[in-house]
Amino acid sequence: MDANETGERCDWTVTGMDCASCAAKITTALNRLPGVADVQVGVISERLTLNLDASRTPREAVEAAVKKLGFGIASKGSPVARKKAFVVPEAENDAGDDHAGHDHGPASAATAAATHSTAPKANAPSDPGHGGPGHSHATDPKDHDKRWFQTSKGKLVIGTGILLAAAWAVKLFGSETLANYAFIAACVIGVAPVAVHAFAALRAGIPFTIEALMSIAAIGALFIGAAEEAALVVFLFAVGEVLEGVAADKARASIRALADLVPKTAIIEQNSTTREVDAATLEIGQRVLVRPGSRIPADGEIAEGTSGVDESPVTGESMPKTKGPGDAVFAGSINAEAVLRITVTKTAEDNTISRIITLVEEAETARAPTERFIDRFSRIYMPAIVGLAVLVAIIPPLTTGADWDTWIYRALALLLIGCPCALVISVPASIASALSSGAKRGILLKGGAVIEAAARTTRVAFDKTGTLTVGRPAVTDVIALGATEAELLAIAAGIETGSSHPLAEAILRRAEEGKVAPLPATGAKALIGKGVEAMVGGVPAWVSSPRYASEMGALDGLGMRRAAEMEEDGKTVVVVFREKLALGLIAMRDEPRADAIEGVRQLKAMGVTSVMLTGDNARTAAAIAGLLGMEHRAELLPEDKVNEIKTMVAVGGVIMVGDGINDAPALAAASVGVAMGSGTDVALETAAAALLRNRVTDVAAMVRLARATMGNIRQNVTISLGLKAVFLVTTILGMTGLWIAILADTGATVLVTLNALRLLRFNPEREG
Ligand code: ADP
Ligand code: MG
């Protein structure tokens, strides 16, 4: 418990993981270290994060433990305090980089990958103080550029393959005995590195690993004289490992592709000459030149020039936006038309796209309930199969006097059935594909748990203002009662001067257009969900909802009726009043967004009910909800919205869509809180999901993607468990042997991964 609070969140890149059992191994081994808590490992993102109390276990010890298990590990820019990262970006990141610089000696790209399978020497515990095998900084592109046959696993496949072929040649042309020795040699050479890993895991307290099952099965087969099959099994296992690695690399590449959208270099102008620099070294405040047709190298603000900017790489929105001086631009966007000069506002590691990548990567470790269930299941599954194998080996020979060799052979084949690789990769592979598929369209889902919840919910609650409506109401009617129209506007504008509420902005715009100067007001105070109060000309005055005005005794029945009439047209009416005296009514209209009708229609077609939640009055809400074809709940104070959401959560879950800023409590209360809006910091960090394109239709797309993902997961679990069940039976009956058993596992793993990769091409925008 204490480690959770005192520890520092640390971050690494781990290479050499192909399936979730690798992740489980690392998690188990690290959790045993003192001062380590909340270990999270992402196979696809190759991330390891944990809370570390460095006074009890140094970082180096963590790295050594991971290396001992046969994986490559490299620091990911040292202590990261993600939540604070953009409050104090410079200080934090500087410290991080510095640390990485000291700690990590000469980086060697090869070592990180090679450590995994290069047997004893490389895996020997290295004294952390003495540099040990160098490790590379952050994600190493060189590693991933390696072709399969250049990796140590690939070499193992080729090596054991050649040995196997040679042994078969000997069998064909030479003597049986000689061939037998050749098979034994092929098996022993092939199984040695696997056995070393199994042993390392055993010493870390993890007896049941795939490597252990493999080693026992192969060595056991040698003892019962099935050398040829043992060699074949070892070879097929190595092939499977390589295939799994290739599949995992594919999923990784799709996430990494996001990072490639940001140009590597930037052009800086200095004394009328231009100079090309590494985009990663850009500093806040520097001025960069972006020519038409090229990508913007950093998050920044336009200093000079006006041009169409295509932000699709970041937000998924492909309509170019015209941007001019003062407008913010994202790194990775394409400058379509004219030369722009841009002032850098964020460093490379802090820009929007790298934050999106971090979120997608982190999301992989936020595991779905299904995934946790499968992890627990596979933890029982492996020992159970081992137990069953033992029984199969001894019971029939002892009870019926059957042949020992036959039953030991079947038991060994059962051990291979016990490899749960296909099963444990089935969920994370689908989720990783879904996450990157969504990210390409600006649909950010923070993890499997979010996907699972989004797939299940059949109700979506929307905040009205800014989500279903444009969020920019305009004044339509000004009705003066106890003052002239100009006085009315001057007082209202004065009271609203400090407010950022959309209604306040509408009133201020109207006053400005009518050249009415706001009267000075003091002590303005928001009455959340009701209105604003301030002192104007020495007396208190209000702008509020008609309901509040009538409660205060300032609006009579006639005034209420006039307000009601306008509200039935879908307008929002506010009353400007002094103590007991209505000065007038101002009506505003916030148009429904064009995509809202379509979005709500799509949701309905999918069997999802949409509900509008608003603080606005019931008549206005009914008018707009009617236009959009959805249910509504009106006159809600912010706490009523939260209660409304809680009630819906209790009866079966709800997705809440809001702007992520003033709806935060309601978003947090929902099963899935979705922030709509392009890339505001708060929305990105706090909500469970974010829709960067700002389209209501993307809510439907998100649900569609979530459902497709859960469907894909179900297929994967069925494939892997189904194949296991079939081969479990055929193995016990003696119909299939050792090499079929291992082929079934690697085959299922590859099948499941390929099936998951289909999600990368899934288009959630398509209906049906
Ligand atoms: P919504 O749910 O549409 O965002 P709010 O909870 O923000 O609505 O506000 C509810 C009602 O309170 C508004 O319809 C309006 O009548 C009144 N109100 C809130 N803030 C203001 C303001 N700054 N000026 C005038 N009226 C306001
Ligand atoms: Mg609001």
Coordinates of C-alpha atoms and ligand atoms in Angstrom, one line a residue, residues 463-465 496 499-505 507 526-532 543-546 572-575 588 613-617 635-638 641 662-663, ligand 1:
D463 CA -24.8 17.8 -22.7
K464 CA -26.8 20.2 -24.9
T465 CA -24.7 23.3 -25.2
E496 CA -22.1 39.5 -18.0
S499 CA -18.6 35.5 -17.6
S500 CA -17.5 33.0 -20.2
H501 CA -20.9 31.3 -20.4
P502 CA -22.0 31.0 -24.0
L503 CA -25.1 33.0 -23.2
A504 CA -23.0 35.8 -21.7
E505 CA -20.9 35.9 -24.8
I507 CA -25.3 39.1 -25.0
A526 CA -22.3 33.3 -11.0
L527 CA -25.3 31.4 -9.7
I528 CA -24.4 28.1 -11.3
G529 CA -27.2 26.8 -13.5
K530 CA -29.3 29.9 -12.7
G531 CA -27.7 33.1 -13.8
V532 CA -25.4 35.9 -12.7
V543 CA -29.4 38.2 -15.6
S544 CA -31.0 34.8 -15.0
S545 CA -33.4 32.1 -16.1
P546 CA -37.1 33.1 -16.1
T572 CA -33.3 30.3 -24.5
V573 CA -34.7 33.3 -22.6
V574 CA -33.0 35.2 -19.9
V575 CA -34.5 37.9 -17.7
M588 CA -31.1 33.6 -27.8
L613 CA -29.2 16.8 -20.4
T614 CA -29.5 20.5 -20.0
G615 CA -29.8 23.3 -17.5
D616 CA -32.0 25.1 -20.0
N617 CA -35.7 25.2 -19.5
E635 CA -33.8 22.4 -15.9
L636 CA -30.9 20.4 -14.3
L637 CA -28.5 22.0 -12.0
P638 CA -24.9 20.6 -12.4
K641 CA -26.9 16.1 -14.1
N662 CA -17.6 22.2 -17.2
D663 CA -19.1 18.7 -17.4
Ligands
ADP1 P1 -26.6 24.1 -20.1 O1 -26.9 22.8 -19.5 O2 -27.4 24.3 -21.3 O3 -25.1 24.2 -20.3 P2 -26.3 25.8 -17.8 O4 -26.4 24.9 -16.6 O5 -25.0 26.4 -18.1 O6 -27.0 25.2 -19.1 O7 -27.3 27.1 -17.5 C1 -28.7 26.8 -17.2 C2 -29.5 28.1 -17.3 O8 -29.1 29.0 -16.3 C3 -29.4 28.8 -18.6 O9 -30.3 28.3 -19.5 C4 -29.7 30.3 -18.2 O10 -31.1 30.4 -18.1 C5 -29.1 30.4 -16.8 N1 -27.7 30.9 -16.9 C6 -26.6 30.3 -16.5 N2 -25.5 31.1 -16.7 C7 -26.0 32.2 -17.2 C8 -25.4 33.5 -17.5 N3 -24.1 33.7 -17.5 N4 -26.2 34.4 -18.0 C9 -27.5 34.3 -18.1 N5 -28.1 33.1 -17.7 C10 -27.4 32.1 -17.3

